[in-house]
Coordinates of N, CA and C in Angstrom, one line a residue:
Chain L
E1 N 82.3 76.7 113.3 CA 81.3 77.3 112.4 C 80.4 78.3 113.2
A2 N 80.3 79.5 112.7 CA 79.5 80.5 113.3 C 78.0 80.1 113.3
G3 N 77.3 80.5 114.4 CA 75.9 80.2 114.5 C 75.1 81.4 113.8
V4 N 73.8 81.4 114.1 CA 73.0 82.5 113.7 C 73.2 83.7 114.6
T5 N 73.5 84.8 114.0 CA 73.7 86.0 114.8 C 72.7 87.0 114.5
Q6 N 72.3 87.7 115.5 CA 71.3 88.8 115.4 C 71.8 90.1 116.0
F7 N 71.5 91.2 115.4 CA 71.9 92.5 115.8 C 70.8 93.5 115.6
P8 N 70.6 94.4 116.6 CA 71.2 94.4 117.9 C 70.6 93.4 118.9
S9 N 71.2 93.2 120.0 CA 70.7 92.3 121.0 C 69.5 93.0 121.7
H10 N 69.6 94.3 121.9 CA 68.5 95.1 122.5 C 68.3 96.4 121.8
S11 N 67.1 96.8 121.7 CA 66.8 98.1 121.1 C 65.6 98.8 121.8
V12 N 65.9 100.0 122.2 CA 64.8 100.8 122.8 C 64.5 102.0 122.0
I13 N 63.3 102.1 121.5 CA 63.0 103.2 120.6 C 61.7 103.8 121.0
E14 N 61.4 105.0 120.5 CA 60.2 105.7 120.8 C 59.1 105.3 119.8
K15 N 57.9 105.3 120.2 CA 56.8 105.1 119.3 C 56.9 106.0 118.1
G16 N 56.7 105.5 116.9 CA 56.8 106.3 115.7 C 58.1 106.3 115.0
Q17 N 59.1 105.8 115.7 CA 60.5 105.7 115.1 C 60.6 104.4 114.3
T18 N 61.7 104.3 113.6 CA 62.0 103.2 112.8 C 63.1 102.3 113.4
V19 N 63.0 101.0 113.3 CA 64.0 100.2 113.8 C 64.3 99.1 112.7
T20 N 65.5 98.7 112.6 CA 65.9 97.6 111.6 C 66.7 96.6 112.4
L21 N 66.2 95.4 112.3 CA 66.8 94.2 113.0 C 67.5 93.4 111.9
R22 N 68.7 92.9 112.2 CA 69.4 92.1 111.3 C 69.7 90.7 111.7
C23 N 69.7 89.8 110.8 CA 70.0 88.4 111.1 C 70.9 87.9 110.1
D24 N 72.0 87.3 110.6 CA 73.0 86.6 109.7 C 72.8 85.1 109.9
P25 N 72.3 84.3 108.9 CA 72.1 82.9 109.1 C 73.4 82.2 109.1
I26 N 73.4 80.9 109.3 CA 74.5 80.0 109.2 C 74.8 80.0 107.7
S27 N 76.1 80.1 107.3 CA 76.5 80.1 105.9 C 76.0 78.8 105.2
G28 N 75.4 79.0 104.1 CA 74.9 77.9 103.3 C 73.5 77.5 103.5
H29 N 72.9 78.1 104.6 CA 71.5 77.8 104.9 C 70.5 78.6 104.0
D30 N 69.8 77.9 103.1 CA 68.9 78.6 102.2 C 67.7 79.2 103.0
N31 N 67.3 78.5 104.0 CA 66.0 78.8 104.7 C 66.2 79.7 105.9
L32 N 65.5 80.8 105.9 CA 65.7 81.8 107.0 C 64.3 82.1 107.5
Y33 N 64.1 82.1 108.8 CA 62.8 82.3 109.4 C 62.9 83.5 110.4
W34 N 61.8 84.2 110.5 CA 61.7 85.2 111.6 C 60.5 84.8 112.4
Y35 N 60.7 84.9 113.8 CA 59.6 84.7 114.7 C 59.6 85.8 115.7
R36 N 58.5 85.9 116.5 CA 58.4 87.0 117.4 C 57.7 86.5 118.7
R37 N 58.1 86.9 119.8 CA 57.4 86.6 121.1 C 57.1 87.9 121.7
V38 N 55.8 88.3 121.7 CA 55.3 89.4 122.4 C 55.1 89.0 123.9
M39 N 55.3 89.9 124.8 CA 55.3 89.7 126.2 C 54.1 88.8 126.6
G40 N 54.3 87.7 127.3 CA 53.2 86.9 127.8 C 52.5 86.0 126.7
K41 N 53.0 86.1 125.5 CA 52.3 85.4 124.4 C 53.3 84.3 123.9
E42 N 52.7 83.5 123.0 CA 53.5 82.4 122.4 C 54.5 83.0 121.4
I43 N 55.5 82.2 121.0 CA 56.4 82.5 119.9 C 55.6 82.2 118.6
K44 N 55.6 83.3 117.8 CA 54.8 83.2 116.6 C 55.7 83.4 115.4
F45 N 55.4 82.7 114.4 CA 56.0 82.8 113.1 C 55.7 84.1 112.4
L46 N 56.7 84.7 111.8 CA 56.5 85.9 111.0 C 56.6 85.6 109.5
L47 N 57.8 85.1 109.1 CA 57.9 84.8 107.7 C 59.1 83.9 107.4
H48 N 59.1 83.4 106.2 CA 60.1 82.4 105.8 C 60.7 82.8 104.4
F49 N 62.0 82.9 104.4 CA 62.7 83.1 103.1 C 63.3 81.8 102.6
V50 N 63.2 81.5 101.3 CA 64.1 80.5 100.7 C 65.0 81.3 99.8
K51 N 66.3 81.2 100.2 CA 67.3 82.1 99.5 C 66.7 83.6 99.6
E52 N 66.6 84.3 98.5 CA 66.2 85.7 98.6 C 64.7 85.8 98.4
S53 N 64.0 84.7 98.2 CA 62.5 84.8 98.0 C 61.7 84.6 99.2
K54 N 60.6 85.3 99.3 CA 59.7 85.1 100.5 C 58.8 83.9 100.1
Q55 N 59.0 82.9 100.9 CA 58.1 81.7 100.7 C 56.8 81.8 101.4
D56 N 56.8 82.4 102.6 CA 55.6 82.5 103.3 C 55.7 83.8 104.3
E57 N 54.9 84.7 104.1 CA 54.9 85.9 105.0 C 53.5 86.0 105.7
S58 N 52.9 84.9 105.9 CA 51.5 85.0 106.4 C 51.5 85.4 107.9
G59 N 52.6 85.4 108.6 CA 52.6 85.8 109.9 C 53.0 87.3 110.2
M60 N 53.3 88.0 109.1 CA 53.6 89.4 109.3 C 52.4 90.2 109.8
P61 N 52.5 90.9 110.9 CA 51.3 91.5 111.5 C 50.6 92.5 110.6
N62 N 51.4 93.4 110.0 CA 50.8 94.4 109.1 C 51.8 95.0 108.2
N63 N 51.4 96.0 107.5 CA 52.4 96.6 106.5 C 53.4 97.5 107.1
R64 N 53.5 97.6 108.4 CA 54.5 98.4 109.1 C 55.8 97.5 109.1
F65 N 55.7 96.3 108.9 CA 56.8 95.4 108.9 C 57.3 95.0 107.5
L66 N 58.6 95.2 107.3 CA 59.1 94.9 106.0 C 60.4 94.0 106.2
A67 N 60.4 92.9 105.5 CA 61.6 92.0 105.6 C 62.2 91.9 104.3
E68 N 63.5 91.8 104.3 CA 64.3 91.6 103.0 C 65.4 90.6 103.3
R69 N 65.8 90.0 102.2 CA 67.0 89.1 102.2 C 67.7 89.3 100.9
T70 N 68.4 90.3 100.8 CA 69.1 90.6 99.6 C 70.3 89.6 99.3
G71 N 70.3 89.1 98.1 CA 71.4 88.2 97.8 C 71.3 86.8 98.5
G72 N 70.2 86.6 99.2 CA 70.0 85.3 99.9 C 71.0 85.1 101.0
T73 N 71.6 86.1 101.6 CA 72.5 86.0 102.7 C 71.8 86.4 104.0
Y74 N 72.2 87.6 104.5 CA 71.6 88.1 105.7 C 70.2 88.7 105.4
S75 N 69.5 88.9 106.5 CA 68.1 89.4 106.3 C 67.9 90.6 107.3
T76 N 67.1 91.5 106.9 CA 66.7 92.6 107.8 C 65.2 92.6 108.0
L77 N 64.8 93.0 109.1 CA 63.4 93.2 109.4 C 63.2 94.6 109.9
K78 N 62.5 95.4 109.2 CA 62.3 96.8 109.5 C 60.9 97.0 110.0
V79 N 60.8 97.8 111.1 CA 59.5 98.2 111.6 C 59.4 99.7 111.5
Q80 N 58.4 100.1 110.8 CA 58.3 101.6 110.5 C 56.8 101.9 110.2
P81 N 56.2 102.8 111.0 CA 56.7 103.3 112.3 C 56.4 102.3 113.4
A82 N 57.2 102.2 114.4 CA 57.0 101.3 115.5 C 55.9 101.7 116.4
E83 N 55.1 100.8 116.9 CA 54.1 101.0 117.9 C 54.4 100.2 119.2
L84 N 53.7 100.6 120.2 CA 53.9 100.0 121.5 C 53.8 98.5 121.5
E85 N 52.8 98.0 120.7 CA 52.5 96.6 120.7 C 53.5 95.8 119.9
D86 N 54.5 96.5 119.3 CA 55.6 95.8 118.6 C 56.7 95.3 119.6
S87 N 56.6 95.7 120.8 CA 57.6 95.3 121.8 C 57.6 93.8 121.9
G88 N 58.8 93.2 122.1 CA 58.9 91.8 122.2 C 60.3 91.3 121.8
V89 N 60.4 90.0 121.8 CA 61.7 89.4 121.3 C 61.5 88.9 119.9
Y90 N 62.4 89.3 119.0 CA 62.4 88.8 117.6 C 63.5 87.8 117.4
F91 N 63.1 86.6 117.0 CA 64.1 85.6 116.8 C 64.2 85.3 115.3
C92 N 65.5 85.0 115.0 CA 65.7 84.5 113.6 C 66.3 83.1 113.7
A93 N 65.9 82.3 112.7 CA 66.4 80.9 112.6 C 66.8 80.6 111.2
S94 N 67.7 79.7 111.0 CA 68.0 79.2 109.7 C 68.1 77.7 109.7
S95 N 67.9 77.1 108.5 CA 68.0 75.7 108.4 C 68.5 75.3 107.0
P96 N 69.2 74.2 106.9 CA 69.9 73.9 105.6 C 68.9 73.3 104.6
R97 N 67.8 72.7 105.1 CA 66.9 72.0 104.1 C 65.5 72.0 104.7
L98 N 64.6 71.7 103.9 CA 63.2 71.6 104.3 C 62.9 70.2 104.9
P99 N 62.0 70.0 105.8 CA 61.7 68.7 106.4 C 61.3 67.7 105.4
R100 N 60.7 68.1 104.3 CA 60.2 67.2 103.3 C 61.4 66.5 102.6
T101 N 62.6 67.2 102.7 CA 63.7 66.6 102.0 C 64.7 65.8 102.9
G102 N 64.3 65.8 104.2 CA 65.2 65.1 105.1 C 65.3 65.7 106.5
N103 N 65.9 64.9 107.4 CA 66.1 65.3 108.8 C 66.8 66.6 108.8
T104 N 66.2 67.5 109.5 CA 66.7 68.9 109.6 C 66.3 69.5 110.9
E105 N 66.7 70.7 111.2 CA 66.3 71.4 112.4 C 66.5 72.9 112.1
A106 N 65.9 73.7 113.0 CA 66.1 75.2 112.9 C 67.1 75.6 114.0
F107 N 68.1 76.4 113.5 CA 69.1 76.9 114.4 C 68.8 78.4 114.7
F108 N 68.6 78.7 116.0 CA 68.2 80.0 116.4 C 69.3 81.0 116.8
G109 N 69.1 82.2 116.5 CA 69.9 83.3 117.1 C 69.5 83.6 118.5
Q110 N 70.2 84.5 119.1 CA 70.0 84.9 120.5 C 68.8 85.8 120.6
G111 N 68.3 86.3 119.5 CA 67.1 87.2 119.6 C 67.5 88.6 119.8
T112 N 66.6 89.5 119.3 CA 66.6 90.9 119.6 C 65.5 91.3 120.4
R113 N 65.8 91.9 121.6 CA 64.7 92.4 122.5 C 64.4 93.8 122.1
L114 N 63.2 94.1 121.5 CA 62.7 95.4 121.1 C 61.8 95.9 122.1
T115 N 62.1 97.1 122.6 CA 61.1 97.8 123.5 C 60.8 99.1 122.8
V116 N 59.5 99.3 122.7 CA 58.9 100.6 122.1 C 58.3 101.4 123.2
V117 N 58.8 102.6 123.4 CA 58.2 103.4 124.6 C 57.5 104.6 124.1
Chain F
A1 N 43.0 72.7 112.6 CA 44.2 73.4 112.5 C 45.3 72.7 113.3
Q2 N 46.5 72.9 112.8 CA 47.6 72.2 113.6 C 47.9 73.0 114.8
S3 N 48.3 72.3 115.9 CA 48.5 73.0 117.1 C 49.5 72.2 118.0
V4 N 50.1 72.9 118.9 CA 51.0 72.3 119.9 C 50.5 72.9 121.3
T5 N 50.3 72.1 122.2 CA 49.8 72.5 123.5 C 50.7 72.1 124.6
Q6 N 51.1 73.0 125.5 CA 51.8 72.7 126.7 C 50.9 73.0 127.9
P7 N 50.3 72.0 128.5 CA 49.3 72.3 129.5 C 49.8 73.1 130.8
D8 N 51.1 72.9 131.1 CA 51.6 73.5 132.3 C 52.4 74.7 132.0
I9 N 51.9 75.9 132.5 CA 52.6 77.1 132.3 C 53.9 77.2 133.2
H10 N 53.7 76.6 134.4 CA 54.8 76.8 135.4 C 54.9 75.5 136.2
I11 N 56.2 75.1 136.4 CA 56.4 73.9 137.2 C 57.5 74.2 138.2
T12 N 57.4 73.9 139.4 CA 58.4 74.0 140.4 C 58.9 72.6 140.8
V13 N 60.2 72.4 140.8 CA 60.7 71.1 141.2 C 62.0 71.2 142.0
S14 N 62.2 70.3 142.9 CA 63.3 70.3 143.8 C 64.6 69.8 143.1
E15 N 65.7 70.4 143.4 CA 66.9 69.9 142.8 C 67.1 68.4 143.1
G16 N 67.5 67.6 142.1 CA 67.6 66.2 142.3 C 66.4 65.4 142.0
A17 N 65.2 66.0 142.0 CA 64.0 65.3 141.7 C 63.8 65.1 140.2
S18 N 62.9 64.3 139.8 CA 62.7 64.1 138.4 C 61.7 65.2 137.8
L19 N 61.8 65.3 136.5 CA 61.0 66.4 135.9 C 60.3 65.8 134.6
E20 N 59.1 66.1 134.4 CA 58.4 65.7 133.2 C 57.6 66.9 132.7
L21 N 57.8 67.3 131.5 CA 57.0 68.4 130.9 C 56.2 67.8 129.8
R22 N 54.9 68.2 129.8 CA 53.9 67.7 128.9 C 53.8 68.5 127.6
C23 N 53.6 67.8 126.5 CA 53.4 68.4 125.2 C 52.4 67.5 124.4
N24 N 51.4 68.2 123.9 CA 50.4 67.5 123.0 C 50.3 68.2 121.7
Y25 N 50.2 67.4 120.6 CA 50.2 68.0 119.3 C 48.9 67.6 118.6
S26 N 48.5 68.4 117.6 CA 47.4 68.1 116.8 C 47.9 68.3 115.3
Y27 N 48.2 67.3 114.7 CA 48.7 67.4 113.3 C 48.1 66.2 112.5
G28 N 47.9 66.4 111.2 CA 47.3 65.4 110.3 C 48.2 64.2 110.2
A29 N 49.5 64.4 109.9 CA 50.4 63.3 109.7 C 51.4 63.2 110.8
T30 N 52.3 62.4 110.8 CA 53.3 62.3 111.8 C 54.1 63.6 111.8
P31 N 54.1 64.3 112.9 CA 54.8 65.6 112.9 C 56.3 65.4 113.2
Y32 N 57.0 66.5 112.9 CA 58.4 66.6 113.3 C 58.4 67.4 114.6
L33 N 58.9 66.8 115.7 CA 58.7 67.4 117.0 C 60.0 67.8 117.6
F34 N 60.0 68.9 118.4 CA 61.2 69.4 119.0 C 60.9 69.9 120.4
W35 N 62.0 69.9 121.2 CA 62.0 70.6 122.5 C 63.1 71.6 122.4
Y36 N 62.8 72.8 122.8 CA 63.8 73.9 122.9 C 63.8 74.4 124.3
V37 N 65.0 74.9 124.7 CA 65.1 75.5 126.0 C 65.6 76.9 125.9
Q38 N 65.1 77.8 126.7 CA 65.6 79.2 126.7 C 65.9 79.6 128.1
S39 N 67.2 79.7 128.4 CA 67.7 80.1 129.7 C 67.7 81.6 129.7
P40 N 67.6 82.2 130.9 CA 67.6 83.7 131.0 C 68.7 84.4 130.2
G41 N 68.3 85.3 129.4 CA 69.2 86.1 128.6 C 69.8 85.3 127.4
Q42 N 69.3 84.1 127.2 CA 69.9 83.3 126.1 C 68.9 83.1 125.0
G43 N 69.3 82.6 123.9 CA 68.4 82.3 122.8 C 67.8 80.9 122.9
L44 N 67.2 80.4 121.9 CA 66.5 79.1 121.9 C 67.6 78.0 121.6
Q45 N 67.7 77.1 122.5 CA 68.6 76.0 122.3 C 67.9 74.7 122.1
L46 N 68.2 73.9 121.0 CA 67.6 72.7 120.8 C 68.0 71.6 121.8
L47 N 67.1 71.0 122.4 CA 67.4 69.9 123.4 C 67.3 68.5 122.6
L48 N 66.3 68.3 121.8 CA 66.2 67.1 121.1 C 65.1 67.2 120.0
K49 N 65.0 66.2 119.1 CA 64.1 66.3 118.1 C 63.6 64.8 117.7
Y50 N 62.4 64.8 117.2 CA 61.9 63.5 116.7 C 61.4 63.7 115.2
F51 N 62.0 62.8 114.4 CA 61.6 62.9 113.0 C 60.9 61.5 112.6
S52 N 61.6 60.5 113.0 CA 61.0 59.1 112.7 C 61.8 58.1 113.5
G53 N 61.4 56.9 113.4 CA 62.2 55.8 114.0 C 61.9 55.6 115.5
D54 N 62.9 55.4 116.3 CA 62.8 55.1 117.7 C 62.0 56.2 118.4
T55 N 61.0 55.8 119.1 CA 60.1 56.8 119.7 C 60.6 57.4 121.0
L56 N 61.7 56.8 121.5 CA 62.4 57.4 122.7 C 63.6 58.1 122.2
V57 N 63.6 59.4 122.4 CA 64.7 60.2 121.8 C 65.6 60.8 122.9
Q58 N 66.9 60.7 122.8 CA 67.8 61.2 123.8 C 68.3 62.6 123.3
G59 N 68.4 63.5 124.2 CA 68.9 64.8 123.9 C 70.1 65.2 124.7
I60 N 70.4 66.5 124.7 CA 71.5 67.0 125.4 C 71.1 67.3 126.8
K61 N 72.1 67.5 127.7 CA 71.9 67.8 129.1 C 71.1 66.8 129.9
G62 N 71.1 65.5 129.4 CA 70.4 64.5 130.1 C 68.9 64.4 129.9
F63 N 68.4 65.1 129.0 CA 67.0 65.1 128.7 C 66.6 63.9 127.7
E64 N 65.4 63.5 127.8 CA 64.9 62.5 126.8 C 63.4 62.8 126.6
A65 N 62.9 62.4 125.5 CA 61.4 62.6 125.2 C 60.9 61.3 124.5
E66 N 59.6 61.1 124.7 CA 59.0 59.9 124.1 C 57.8 60.4 123.3
F67 N 57.8 59.9 122.0 CA 56.7 60.2 121.1 C 55.7 59.1 121.2
K68 N 54.5 59.5 121.6 CA 53.4 58.5 121.7 C 52.3 58.9 120.7
R69 N 52.2 58.2 119.6 CA 51.2 58.6 118.6 C 49.8 58.4 119.2
S70 N 49.6 57.4 119.9 CA 48.2 57.1 120.4 C 47.7 58.2 121.4
Q71 N 48.6 58.8 122.0 CA 48.2 59.9 122.9 C 48.5 61.3 122.4
S72 N 49.0 61.3 121.1 CA 49.4 62.6 120.5 C 50.3 63.4 121.5
S73 N 51.3 62.8 122.1 CA 52.1 63.4 123.1 C 53.6 63.3 122.7
F74 N 54.3 64.2 123.3 CA 55.8 64.2 123.1 C 56.4 64.8 124.4
N75 N 56.3 64.1 125.5 CA 56.7 64.6 126.8 C 58.2 64.5 127.0
L76 N 58.7 65.5 127.7 CA 60.1 65.7 128.0 C 60.4 65.3 129.4
R77 N 61.5 64.5 129.6 CA 61.8 64.0 130.9 C 63.2 64.2 131.3
K78 N 63.5 64.3 132.6 CA 64.9 64.3 133.1 C 64.8 63.6 134.4
P79 N 65.6 62.6 134.7 CA 65.6 61.9 135.9 C 65.9 62.7 137.2
S80 N 66.9 63.6 137.0 CA 67.4 64.3 138.2 C 67.8 65.7 137.7
V81 N 67.0 66.7 138.2 CA 67.3 68.1 137.7 C 68.3 68.7 138.5
H82 N 69.0 69.7 137.8 CA 70.1 70.5 138.4 C 69.6 71.9 138.4
W83 N 70.2 72.7 139.3 CA 69.7 74.1 139.4 C 69.8 74.8 138.0
S84 N 70.8 74.4 137.2 CA 71.0 75.0 135.9 C 69.9 74.7 134.9
D85 N 69.0 73.8 135.3 CA 67.9 73.5 134.4 C 66.7 74.4 134.5
A86 N 66.8 75.4 135.4 CA 65.8 76.4 135.5 C 65.8 77.2 134.3
A87 N 64.7 77.2 133.6 CA 64.6 77.9 132.3 C 63.2 77.8 131.8
E88 N 62.9 78.3 130.6 CA 61.6 78.1 129.9 C 61.8 77.1 128.8
Y89 N 60.9 76.1 128.7 CA 61.0 75.0 127.8 C 59.8 75.1 126.8
F90 N 60.2 74.9 125.5 CA 59.2 75.0 124.5 C 59.1 73.7 123.7
C91 N 57.9 73.2 123.5 CA 57.7 72.2 122.5 C 57.3 72.8 121.2
A92 N 57.7 72.2 120.1 CA 57.4 72.8 118.8 C 57.3 71.7 117.8
A93 N 56.6 72.0 116.7 CA 56.4 71.1 115.6 C 56.7 71.8 114.3
F94 N 57.4 71.1 113.3 CA 57.6 71.6 112.0 C 56.4 71.3 111.1
D95 N 56.1 72.3 110.2 CA 55.3 71.8 109.1 C 56.2 71.5 107.9
S96 N 55.7 71.1 106.8 CA 56.6 70.6 105.7 C 57.5 71.7 105.1
W97 N 57.2 73.0 105.4 CA 58.1 74.0 105.0 C 59.1 74.5 106.1
G98 N 59.1 73.7 107.2 CA 60.1 74.1 108.2 C 59.6 75.2 109.1
K99 N 58.4 75.6 109.0 CA 57.8 76.6 109.9 C 57.5 75.9 111.2
L100 N 57.9 76.5 112.3 CA 57.7 76.0 113.6 C 56.4 76.5 114.2
Q101 N 55.6 75.6 114.8 CA 54.5 76.0 115.6 C 54.9 75.7 117.1
F102 N 54.9 76.7 117.9 CA 55.3 76.5 119.3 C 54.2 76.4 120.2
G103 N 54.5 75.6 121.3 CA 53.6 75.7 122.5 C 53.8 76.9 123.2
A104 N 53.0 77.1 124.3 CA 53.1 78.4 125.0 C 54.3 78.5 125.9
G105 N 54.9 77.3 126.1 CA 56.1 77.3 127.0 C 55.8 76.9 128.4
T106 N 56.7 76.3 129.1 CA 56.6 75.9 130.5 C 57.8 76.5 131.2
Q107 N 57.6 77.3 132.2 CA 58.6 77.9 133.0 C 58.9 76.9 134.2
V108 N 60.2 76.5 134.3 CA 60.6 75.5 135.3 C 61.5 76.3 136.3
V109 N 61.0 76.2 137.6 CA 61.8 76.7 138.7 C 62.4 75.6 139.5
V110 N 63.6 75.6 139.8 CA 64.3 74.6 140.6 C 64.6 75.1 142.0
T111 N 64.1 74.5 143.0 CA 64.4 74.9 144.4 C 65.4 74.0 145.0
P112 N 66.2 74.6 146.0 CA 67.3 73.8 146.6 C 66.7 72.6 147.4

């Protein structure tokens, strides 16, 4: 079974440009999460999809960030325009069920390292 | 507010020695707790998790963790570390929606 895959693994862009990160969750996982680790900081939650709907986007930093999950399969996270402080590692995770419904866990992708110069 | 704290930012341990990484949580109810490891250039790998039941949890790579409600702790242990255990370790807790709250991470360096 394929795990969570993220593309690209690395991206270097100039300030003001647009970047789109992609996450393919494990097949059948309704829950998809985005997290970010900025250099020297903690891993922080960005948002949570249940199927194609945004359940919680309280962690999105500002309106330069747009996440979508069309059809409830893969998800994209677009940063437009990118700023220097957006540099960091963006992680995607998926899980088959919510903790309230039973034992579960989050399966993480390898992450996308974004560098804005 | 809910929080997860890892007091040690950096730990150096000799190969073959024991390792203990500390994690404290602050949650209203019994939390769902996890330890993840990130090796250089890799993603986050789950070492073990605690949902309920036995408070001593066994994980992969010879790691174990003990949930202690009275101390609000979930410390990770390994009896004898290997050079390949050099990595960054994260303690984390789920909320009811599966959103993870992470600790700051502990960097483990293994010396010969």
